[in-house]
């Protein structure tokens, strides 16, 4: 327990959503306490791709949050010595229906600074993804990739060193009320409180969480050995156009959906789409799948991994390299809303990203929550 038990802001949960609130408050000069039950980050924030995606996020507020968060990530990465491993997104597609979706996307405001590449452009600029089936690719410059398992601990350490944030780890928040938190180590006081529990739906404010229709989504992830090429950007494929709301909500996506249902029904059934990003040692992080339940089973199913690897083979035109690591992750998920921000008590905010986009939107969401909690404060 810190000697001083009184803070301007207490944040429960040291995942990226909690750390987004912490950073925003620290920039305002607030005294911040973080309460985290695990010894080190262990949730979705270190199990993800570390892929900060803008293009493809839901049109409107989520897309704007992603653009802002990418800006903050770039600043923080430079200041906190977090390596940015590659930038940009290549959406490599092989069906005319997908090209129609990409063309429609480029006509929206979300297409700003993005370009459609033909097969020759891809061969010249991104040869690793140039296969005979490839028709076109969307190039987006907005994305960046960090190695989450190293970046999140580094971000927390930097918040402590640079901004004087206090971290109370191996400490569970048991009960929260206005200006007061009962923890497993005793009580602390804070003018404002942000509860950022990730996919813990049942410990704090379970009724409010249930009222927002929140459940969990489980994903399967793989790390593949160095394929012998260097990715110039994160890579996705046709399946991503049916998953990411920024594309899938465009009217042109309906024809693609119908074709995918006919050609890749098992992929759709298991929510499989392809994201491939690369790490410093050349290995690839590849995923993923989506299965929904309040308590999903913790097992990685071989048949699902095979669907992911099958899409890899098609997109890269070669067998996937050897699998060197497998894991699952879960995040909070709601069918009809990408975020939850609730006020279960005065001065307390419950903050959740309820779609798989917390790494891409957490910093901007943290700024919104902190400005709301400290009304009148200037960023
Ligand atoms: C496999 C996978 C891939 C993903 N890929 C991407 C991606 O490429 N891009 C992207 O933008 N997003 C991605 N996501 C989603 C993103 O990772 C999540 O949206 C984000 O990490 C959620 O952050 P969080 O801080 O809310 O949750 P978490 O990271 O789960 O952190 C919540 C923390 O709160 C703590 N906590 C909870 N309750 C208490 C309590 N009572 N007391 C103390 N501590 C508590 C937990 O211990 C935990 O550390 C992915 C997610 C997964 C699982």
PDB file of C-alpha atoms in Angstrom, residues 111-345:
ATOM      1  CA  UNK A 111     -10.532   6.163 -47.451  1.00  0.00           C
ATOM      2  CA  UNK A 112      -8.462   9.320 -46.852  1.00  0.00           C
ATOM      3  CA  UNK A 113      -4.781   8.650 -47.683  1.00  0.00           C
ATOM      4  CA  UNK A 114      -5.540   5.012 -48.670  1.00  0.00           C
ATOM      5  CA  UNK A 115      -4.949   3.665 -52.205  1.00  0.00           C
ATOM      6  CA  UNK A 116      -6.088   0.748 -54.332  1.00  0.00           C
ATOM      7  CA  UNK A 117      -3.146  -1.229 -55.742  1.00  0.00           C
ATOM      8  CA  UNK A 118      -3.450  -3.541 -58.727  1.00  0.00           C
ATOM      9  CA  UNK A 119      -1.669  -6.889 -58.916  1.00  0.00           C
ATOM     10  CA  UNK A 120       1.414  -5.352 -60.576  1.00  0.00           C
ATOM     11  CA  UNK A 121       1.699  -2.700 -57.857  1.00  0.00           C
ATOM     12  CA  UNK A 122       1.498  -5.429 -55.212  1.00  0.00           C
ATOM     13  CA  UNK A 123       4.176  -7.465 -56.970  1.00  0.00           C
ATOM     14  CA  UNK A 124       6.511  -4.445 -56.989  1.00  0.00           C
ATOM     15  CA  UNK A 125       5.738  -3.044 -53.536  1.00  0.00           C
ATOM     16  CA  UNK A 126       4.659  -6.059 -51.471  1.00  0.00           C
ATOM     17  CA  UNK A 127       6.004  -9.149 -53.268  1.00  0.00           C
ATOM     18  CA  UNK A 128       5.355 -11.453 -50.304  1.00  0.00           C
ATOM     19  CA  UNK A 129       1.583 -11.151 -50.911  1.00  0.00           C
ATOM     20  CA  UNK A 130       1.656 -11.292 -54.723  1.00  0.00           C
ATOM     21  CA  UNK A 131      -0.003 -14.584 -55.711  1.00  0.00           C
ATOM     22  CA  UNK A 132      -1.592 -15.557 -59.047  1.00  0.00           C
ATOM     23  CA  UNK A 133      -5.083 -15.287 -57.493  1.00  0.00           C
ATOM     24  CA  UNK A 134      -4.581 -11.767 -56.143  1.00  0.00           C
ATOM     25  CA  UNK A 135      -6.804  -9.185 -57.862  1.00  0.00           C
ATOM     26  CA  UNK A 136      -6.035  -6.017 -55.917  1.00  0.00           C
ATOM     27  CA  UNK A 137      -5.095  -4.670 -52.515  1.00  0.00           C
ATOM     28  CA  UNK A 138      -6.024  -1.709 -50.394  1.00  0.00           C
ATOM     29  CA  UNK A 139      -3.019   0.061 -48.962  1.00  0.00           C
ATOM     30  CA  UNK A 140      -3.621   2.038 -45.774  1.00  0.00           C
ATOM     31  CA  UNK A 141      -0.800   4.069 -44.183  1.00  0.00           C
ATOM     32  CA  UNK A 142      -2.481   4.579 -40.792  1.00  0.00           C
ATOM     33  CA  UNK A 143      -1.668   1.350 -38.939  1.00  0.00           C
ATOM     34  CA  UNK A 144       1.254   0.566 -36.699  1.00  0.00           C
ATOM     35  CA  UNK A 145       2.373  -2.606 -35.022  1.00  0.00           C
ATOM     36  CA  UNK A 146       3.946  -3.090 -31.612  1.00  0.00           C
ATOM     37  CA  UNK A 147       4.814  -6.318 -29.755  1.00  0.00           C
ATOM     38  CA  UNK A 148       2.090  -6.137 -27.109  1.00  0.00           C
ATOM     39  CA  UNK A 149       3.666  -8.538 -24.644  1.00  0.00           C
ATOM     40  CA  UNK A 150       6.644  -6.178 -24.364  1.00  0.00           C
ATOM     41  CA  UNK A 151       4.911  -2.888 -25.179  1.00  0.00           C
ATOM     42  CA  UNK A 152       2.259  -2.997 -22.438  1.00  0.00           C
ATOM     43  CA  UNK A 153       4.735  -3.629 -19.568  1.00  0.00           C
ATOM     44  CA  UNK A 154       7.009  -0.959 -21.065  1.00  0.00           C
ATOM     45  CA  UNK A 155       4.117   1.507 -21.267  1.00  0.00           C
ATOM     46  CA  UNK A 156       3.256   0.868 -17.608  1.00  0.00           C
ATOM     47  CA  UNK A 157       6.890   1.296 -16.541  1.00  0.00           C
ATOM     48  CA  UNK A 158       7.108   4.568 -18.501  1.00  0.00           C
ATOM     49  CA  UNK A 159       3.886   5.864 -16.901  1.00  0.00           C
ATOM     50  CA  UNK A 160       5.473   5.203 -13.522  1.00  0.00           C
ATOM     51  CA  UNK A 161       8.912   6.662 -14.365  1.00  0.00           C
ATOM     52  CA  UNK A 162       7.843   9.630 -16.479  1.00  0.00           C
ATOM     53  CA  UNK A 163       4.479  10.531 -14.966  1.00  0.00           C
ATOM     54  CA  UNK A 164       4.814   9.318 -11.369  1.00  0.00           C
ATOM     55  CA  UNK A 165       1.860   6.930 -11.640  1.00  0.00           C
ATOM     56  CA  UNK A 166       1.538   4.531  -8.692  1.00  0.00           C
ATOM     57  CA  UNK A 167       0.883   0.860  -9.534  1.00  0.00           C
ATOM     58  CA  UNK A 168      -0.613  -1.446  -6.965  1.00  0.00           C
ATOM     59  CA  UNK A 169      -0.274  -4.953  -8.419  1.00  0.00           C
ATOM     60  CA  UNK A 170      -1.440  -8.315  -7.086  1.00  0.00           C
ATOM     61  CA  UNK A 171      -4.306  -6.332  -5.636  1.00  0.00           C
ATOM     62  CA  UNK A 172      -7.972  -6.942  -6.412  1.00  0.00           C
ATOM     63  CA  UNK A 173     -10.552  -4.171  -6.300  1.00  0.00           C
ATOM     64  CA  UNK A 174     -13.374  -5.742  -4.289  1.00  0.00           C
ATOM     65  CA  UNK A 175     -15.884  -2.937  -3.992  1.00  0.00           C
ATOM     66  CA  UNK A 176     -16.183   0.515  -5.545  1.00  0.00           C
ATOM     67  CA  UNK A 177     -18.261   3.489  -4.444  1.00  0.00           C
ATOM     68  CA  UNK A 178     -17.966   7.248  -4.981  1.00  0.00           C
ATOM     69  CA  UNK A 179     -14.403   8.328  -4.005  1.00  0.00           C
ATOM     70  CA  UNK A 180     -13.629   4.989  -2.332  1.00  0.00           C
ATOM     71  CA  UNK A 181     -12.287   1.574  -3.315  1.00  0.00           C
ATOM     72  CA  UNK A 182     -12.019  -1.421  -1.043  1.00  0.00           C
ATOM     73  CA  UNK A 183      -9.105  -3.524  -2.242  1.00  0.00           C
ATOM     74  CA  UNK A 184      -7.637  -6.829  -1.081  1.00  0.00           C
ATOM     75  CA  UNK A 185      -4.974  -4.693   0.688  1.00  0.00           C
ATOM     76  CA  UNK A 186      -7.282  -2.155   2.304  1.00  0.00           C
ATOM     77  CA  UNK A 187      -9.127   1.010   1.346  1.00  0.00           C
ATOM     78  CA  UNK A 188      -7.971   3.814  -0.958  1.00  0.00           C
ATOM     79  CA  UNK A 189      -9.595   7.148  -1.757  1.00  0.00           C
ATOM     80  CA  UNK A 190      -9.755   8.899  -5.122  1.00  0.00           C
ATOM     81  CA  UNK A 191     -11.720  11.885  -6.382  1.00  0.00           C
ATOM     82  CA  UNK A 192     -12.574   9.961  -9.563  1.00  0.00           C
ATOM     83  CA  UNK A 193     -12.511   6.247 -10.414  1.00  0.00           C
ATOM     84  CA  UNK A 194     -12.320   4.466 -13.773  1.00  0.00           C
ATOM     85  CA  UNK A 195     -13.191   0.765 -13.696  1.00  0.00           C
ATOM     86  CA  UNK A 196     -11.579  -0.896 -16.747  1.00  0.00           C
ATOM     87  CA  UNK A 197     -12.052  -4.615 -16.046  1.00  0.00           C
ATOM     88  CA  UNK A 198     -11.545  -5.987 -19.565  1.00  0.00           C
ATOM     89  CA  UNK A 199     -13.567  -9.180 -19.840  1.00  0.00           C
ATOM     90  CA  UNK A 200     -14.186  -9.642 -16.114  1.00  0.00           C
ATOM     91  CA  UNK A 201     -17.964  -9.358 -16.312  1.00  0.00           C
ATOM     92  CA  UNK A 202     -18.831 -10.543 -12.840  1.00  0.00           C
ATOM     93  CA  UNK A 203     -16.596  -8.973 -10.140  1.00  0.00           C
ATOM     94  CA  UNK A 204     -17.541  -5.270 -10.225  1.00  0.00           C
ATOM     95  CA  UNK A 205     -20.881  -3.850 -11.390  1.00  0.00           C
ATOM     96  CA  UNK A 206     -22.090  -7.140 -12.932  1.00  0.00           C
ATOM     97  CA  UNK A 207     -25.662  -5.863 -13.262  1.00  0.00           C
ATOM     98  CA  UNK A 208     -24.635  -2.778 -15.225  1.00  0.00           C
ATOM     99  CA  UNK A 209     -22.408  -4.918 -17.451  1.00  0.00           C
ATOM    100  CA  UNK A 210     -25.236  -7.405 -18.065  1.00  0.00           C
ATOM    101  CA  UNK A 211     -27.615  -4.544 -18.914  1.00  0.00           C
ATOM    102  CA  UNK A 212     -25.329  -3.645 -21.824  1.00  0.00           C
ATOM    103  CA  UNK A 213     -25.571  -7.210 -23.170  1.00  0.00           C
ATOM    104  CA  UNK A 214     -21.861  -7.916 -22.712  1.00  0.00           C
ATOM    105  CA  UNK A 215     -20.517 -11.433 -23.152  1.00  0.00           C
ATOM    106  CA  UNK A 216     -17.057 -12.772 -24.010  1.00  0.00           C
ATOM    107  CA  UNK A 217     -15.355 -13.562 -27.277  1.00  0.00           C
ATOM    108  CA  UNK A 218     -12.571 -16.159 -27.470  1.00  0.00           C
ATOM    109  CA  UNK A 219      -9.869 -16.015 -30.162  1.00  0.00           C
ATOM    110  CA  UNK A 220      -7.229 -18.535 -31.266  1.00  0.00           C
ATOM    111  CA  UNK A 221      -3.788 -17.201 -32.134  1.00  0.00           C
ATOM    112  CA  UNK A 222      -0.602 -18.661 -33.602  1.00  0.00           C
ATOM    113  CA  UNK A 223       3.019 -17.667 -33.907  1.00  0.00           C
ATOM    114  CA  UNK A 224       4.770 -19.045 -36.989  1.00  0.00           C
ATOM    115  CA  UNK A 225       8.498 -19.376 -37.554  1.00  0.00           C
ATOM    116  CA  UNK A 226      10.270 -16.732 -39.662  1.00  0.00           C
ATOM    117  CA  UNK A 227       8.991 -17.313 -43.232  1.00  0.00           C
ATOM    118  CA  UNK A 228      12.154 -15.887 -44.782  1.00  0.00           C
ATOM    119  CA  UNK A 229      10.503 -12.662 -45.972  1.00  0.00           C
ATOM    120  CA  UNK A 230       9.920  -9.321 -44.299  1.00  0.00           C
ATOM    121  CA  UNK A 231       6.371  -8.035 -44.241  1.00  0.00           C
ATOM    122  CA  UNK A 232       6.127  -4.438 -45.379  1.00  0.00           C
ATOM    123  CA  UNK A 233       2.805  -4.044 -43.489  1.00  0.00           C
ATOM    124  CA  UNK A 234       0.157  -6.011 -41.621  1.00  0.00           C
ATOM    125  CA  UNK A 235      -1.756  -8.227 -44.059  1.00  0.00           C
ATOM    126  CA  UNK A 236      -5.466  -9.106 -44.163  1.00  0.00           C
ATOM    127  CA  UNK A 237      -7.655 -10.771 -46.789  1.00  0.00           C
ATOM    128  CA  UNK A 238     -11.224 -10.947 -48.185  1.00  0.00           C
ATOM    129  CA  UNK A 239     -12.503 -12.483 -44.943  1.00  0.00           C
ATOM    130  CA  UNK A 240     -11.578  -9.287 -43.062  1.00  0.00           C
ATOM    131  CA  UNK A 241     -13.938  -7.298 -45.277  1.00  0.00           C
ATOM    132  CA  UNK A 242     -16.833  -9.352 -43.943  1.00  0.00           C
ATOM    133  CA  UNK A 243     -15.778  -8.864 -40.296  1.00  0.00           C
ATOM    134  CA  UNK A 244     -14.642  -5.284 -39.873  1.00  0.00           C
ATOM    135  CA  UNK A 245     -17.631  -2.923 -39.653  1.00  0.00           C
ATOM    136  CA  UNK A 246     -15.899  -0.158 -41.634  1.00  0.00           C
ATOM    137  CA  UNK A 247     -16.234  -2.392 -44.707  1.00  0.00           C
ATOM    138  CA  UNK A 248     -18.946  -4.902 -43.806  1.00  0.00           C
ATOM    139  CA  UNK A 249     -21.570  -2.195 -43.233  1.00  0.00           C
ATOM    140  CA  UNK A 250     -21.118  -0.815 -46.749  1.00  0.00           C
ATOM    141  CA  UNK A 251     -23.951  -2.004 -49.058  1.00  0.00           C
ATOM    142  CA  UNK A 252     -21.357  -3.482 -51.474  1.00  0.00           C
ATOM    143  CA  UNK A 253     -20.318  -5.982 -48.780  1.00  0.00           C
ATOM    144  CA  UNK A 254     -23.558  -7.966 -49.144  1.00  0.00           C
ATOM    145  CA  UNK A 255     -22.501  -9.588 -52.405  1.00  0.00           C
ATOM    146  CA  UNK A 256     -19.141 -10.504 -50.907  1.00  0.00           C
ATOM    147  CA  UNK A 257     -20.814 -11.990 -47.845  1.00  0.00           C
ATOM    148  CA  UNK A 258     -23.009 -14.196 -50.058  1.00  0.00           C
ATOM    149  CA  UNK A 259     -19.971 -15.433 -51.987  1.00  0.00           C
ATOM    150  CA  UNK A 260     -17.992 -16.146 -48.808  1.00  0.00           C
ATOM    151  CA  UNK A 261     -20.947 -18.061 -47.387  1.00  0.00           C
ATOM    152  CA  UNK A 262     -20.853 -20.270 -50.459  1.00  0.00           C
ATOM    153  CA  UNK A 263     -17.056 -20.647 -50.685  1.00  0.00           C
ATOM    154  CA  UNK A 264     -15.734 -20.465 -47.102  1.00  0.00           C
ATOM    155  CA  UNK A 265     -18.652 -21.453 -44.822  1.00  0.00           C
ATOM    156  CA  UNK A 266     -16.427 -23.063 -42.177  1.00  0.00           C
ATOM    157  CA  UNK A 267     -14.330 -19.914 -41.911  1.00  0.00           C
ATOM    158  CA  UNK A 268     -17.454 -17.827 -41.359  1.00  0.00           C
ATOM    159  CA  UNK A 269     -18.920 -20.318 -38.903  1.00  0.00           C
ATOM    160  CA  UNK A 270     -15.836 -20.042 -36.675  1.00  0.00           C
ATOM    161  CA  UNK A 271     -15.417 -16.305 -37.224  1.00  0.00           C
ATOM    162  CA  UNK A 272     -12.058 -16.944 -38.875  1.00  0.00           C
ATOM    163  CA  UNK A 273     -10.369 -14.147 -40.755  1.00  0.00           C
ATOM    164  CA  UNK A 274      -6.720 -13.472 -41.405  1.00  0.00           C
ATOM    165  CA  UNK A 275      -4.401 -10.978 -39.781  1.00  0.00           C
ATOM    166  CA  UNK A 276      -0.663 -11.464 -40.208  1.00  0.00           C
ATOM    167  CA  UNK A 277       1.909  -9.231 -38.532  1.00  0.00           C
ATOM    168  CA  UNK A 278       5.623  -9.707 -38.008  1.00  0.00           C
ATOM    169  CA  UNK A 279       7.880  -9.562 -34.972  1.00  0.00           C
ATOM    170  CA  UNK A 280      11.428  -8.357 -34.599  1.00  0.00           C
ATOM    171  CA  UNK A 281      12.841 -11.907 -34.865  1.00  0.00           C
ATOM    172  CA  UNK A 282      10.997 -12.479 -38.146  1.00  0.00           C
ATOM    173  CA  UNK A 283       8.301 -14.715 -36.671  1.00  0.00           C
ATOM    174  CA  UNK A 284       4.706 -14.022 -37.673  1.00  0.00           C
ATOM    175  CA  UNK A 285       1.726 -13.540 -35.391  1.00  0.00           C
ATOM    176  CA  UNK A 286      -1.256 -15.008 -37.209  1.00  0.00           C
ATOM    177  CA  UNK A 287      -4.948 -15.281 -36.350  1.00  0.00           C
ATOM    178  CA  UNK A 288      -7.768 -15.434 -35.601  1.00  0.00           C
ATOM    179  CA  UNK A 289     -11.173 -16.965 -34.790  1.00  0.00           C
ATOM    180  CA  UNK A 290     -14.198 -15.746 -32.820  1.00  0.00           C
ATOM    181  CA  UNK A 291     -16.376 -17.836 -30.488  1.00  0.00           C
ATOM    182  CA  UNK A 292     -18.854 -16.192 -28.126  1.00  0.00           C
ATOM    183  CA  UNK A 293     -19.986 -17.338 -24.652  1.00  0.00           C
ATOM    184  CA  UNK A 294     -20.109 -15.925 -21.096  1.00  0.00           C
ATOM    185  CA  UNK A 295     -17.367 -18.453 -20.229  1.00  0.00           C
ATOM    186  CA  UNK A 296     -15.796 -19.777 -23.440  1.00  0.00           C
ATOM    187  CA  UNK A 297     -13.856 -23.038 -23.199  1.00  0.00           C
ATOM    188  CA  UNK A 298     -10.108 -22.384 -22.797  1.00  0.00           C
ATOM    189  CA  UNK A 299      -8.982 -24.855 -25.484  1.00  0.00           C
ATOM    190  CA  UNK A 300      -7.377 -24.135 -28.850  1.00  0.00           C
ATOM    191  CA  UNK A 301      -9.033 -26.421 -31.388  1.00  0.00           C
ATOM    192  CA  UNK A 302      -6.827 -27.843 -34.112  1.00  0.00           C
ATOM    193  CA  UNK A 303      -9.591 -27.688 -36.721  1.00  0.00           C
ATOM    194  CA  UNK A 304      -9.912 -23.946 -36.155  1.00  0.00           C
ATOM    195  CA  UNK A 305      -6.140 -23.413 -36.376  1.00  0.00           C
ATOM    196  CA  UNK A 306      -6.211 -25.324 -39.662  1.00  0.00           C
ATOM    197  CA  UNK A 307      -8.778 -22.878 -41.081  1.00  0.00           C
ATOM    198  CA  UNK A 308      -6.523 -19.955 -40.161  1.00  0.00           C
ATOM    199  CA  UNK A 309      -3.485 -21.661 -41.702  1.00  0.00           C
ATOM    200  CA  UNK A 310      -5.498 -22.574 -44.808  1.00  0.00           C
ATOM    201  CA  UNK A 311      -6.279 -18.872 -45.387  1.00  0.00           C
ATOM    202  CA  UNK A 312      -2.607 -18.043 -44.792  1.00  0.00           C
ATOM    203  CA  UNK A 313      -1.608 -20.528 -47.490  1.00  0.00           C
ATOM    204  CA  UNK A 314      -4.054 -19.051 -49.982  1.00  0.00           C
ATOM    205  CA  UNK A 315      -3.056 -15.438 -49.322  1.00  0.00           C
ATOM    206  CA  UNK A 316       0.715 -16.012 -49.367  1.00  0.00           C
ATOM    207  CA  UNK A 317       0.713 -18.795 -51.954  1.00  0.00           C
ATOM    208  CA  UNK A 318       2.893 -21.040 -49.808  1.00  0.00           C
ATOM    209  CA  UNK A 319       2.598 -23.468 -46.914  1.00  0.00           C
ATOM    210  CA  UNK A 320       2.543 -21.737 -43.551  1.00  0.00           C
ATOM    211  CA  UNK A 321       5.840 -22.020 -41.660  1.00  0.00           C
ATOM    212  CA  UNK A 322       6.077 -24.177 -38.548  1.00  0.00           C
ATOM    213  CA  UNK A 323       3.827 -23.174 -35.616  1.00  0.00           C
ATOM    214  CA  UNK A 324       6.045 -22.166 -32.686  1.00  0.00           C
ATOM    215  CA  UNK A 325       3.423 -20.940 -30.235  1.00  0.00           C
ATOM    216  CA  UNK A 326      -0.362 -21.156 -29.747  1.00  0.00           C
ATOM    217  CA  UNK A 327      -2.598 -19.298 -27.328  1.00  0.00           C
ATOM    218  CA  UNK A 328      -6.154 -18.152 -26.817  1.00  0.00           C
ATOM    219  CA  UNK A 329      -7.399 -14.787 -25.639  1.00  0.00           C
ATOM    220  CA  UNK A 330     -10.757 -13.357 -24.667  1.00  0.00           C
ATOM    221  CA  UNK A 331     -12.252  -9.898 -24.781  1.00  0.00           C
ATOM    222  CA  UNK A 332     -15.552  -8.335 -23.711  1.00  0.00           C
ATOM    223  CA  UNK A 333     -18.032  -8.312 -26.551  1.00  0.00           C
ATOM    224  CA  UNK A 334     -21.466  -6.801 -27.166  1.00  0.00           C
ATOM    225  CA  UNK A 335     -23.528  -7.413 -30.268  1.00  0.00           C
ATOM    226  CA  UNK A 336     -24.773  -3.858 -30.729  1.00  0.00           C
ATOM    227  CA  UNK A 337     -22.219  -1.460 -29.212  1.00  0.00           C
ATOM    228  CA  UNK A 338     -18.442  -1.170 -29.602  1.00  0.00           C
ATOM    229  CA  UNK A 339     -17.880   0.482 -26.229  1.00  0.00           C
ATOM    230  CA  UNK A 340     -19.552   0.726 -22.845  1.00  0.00           C
ATOM    231  CA  UNK A 341     -19.104   3.838 -20.706  1.00  0.00           C
ATOM    232  CA  UNK A 342     -21.456   3.841 -17.737  1.00  0.00           C
ATOM    233  CA  UNK A 343     -21.764   5.797 -14.471  1.00  0.00           C
ATOM    234  CA  UNK A 344     -22.588   3.251 -11.774  1.00  0.00           C
ATOM    235  CA  UNK A 345     -22.015   5.895  -9.056  1.00  0.00           C
TER     236      UNK A 345
END
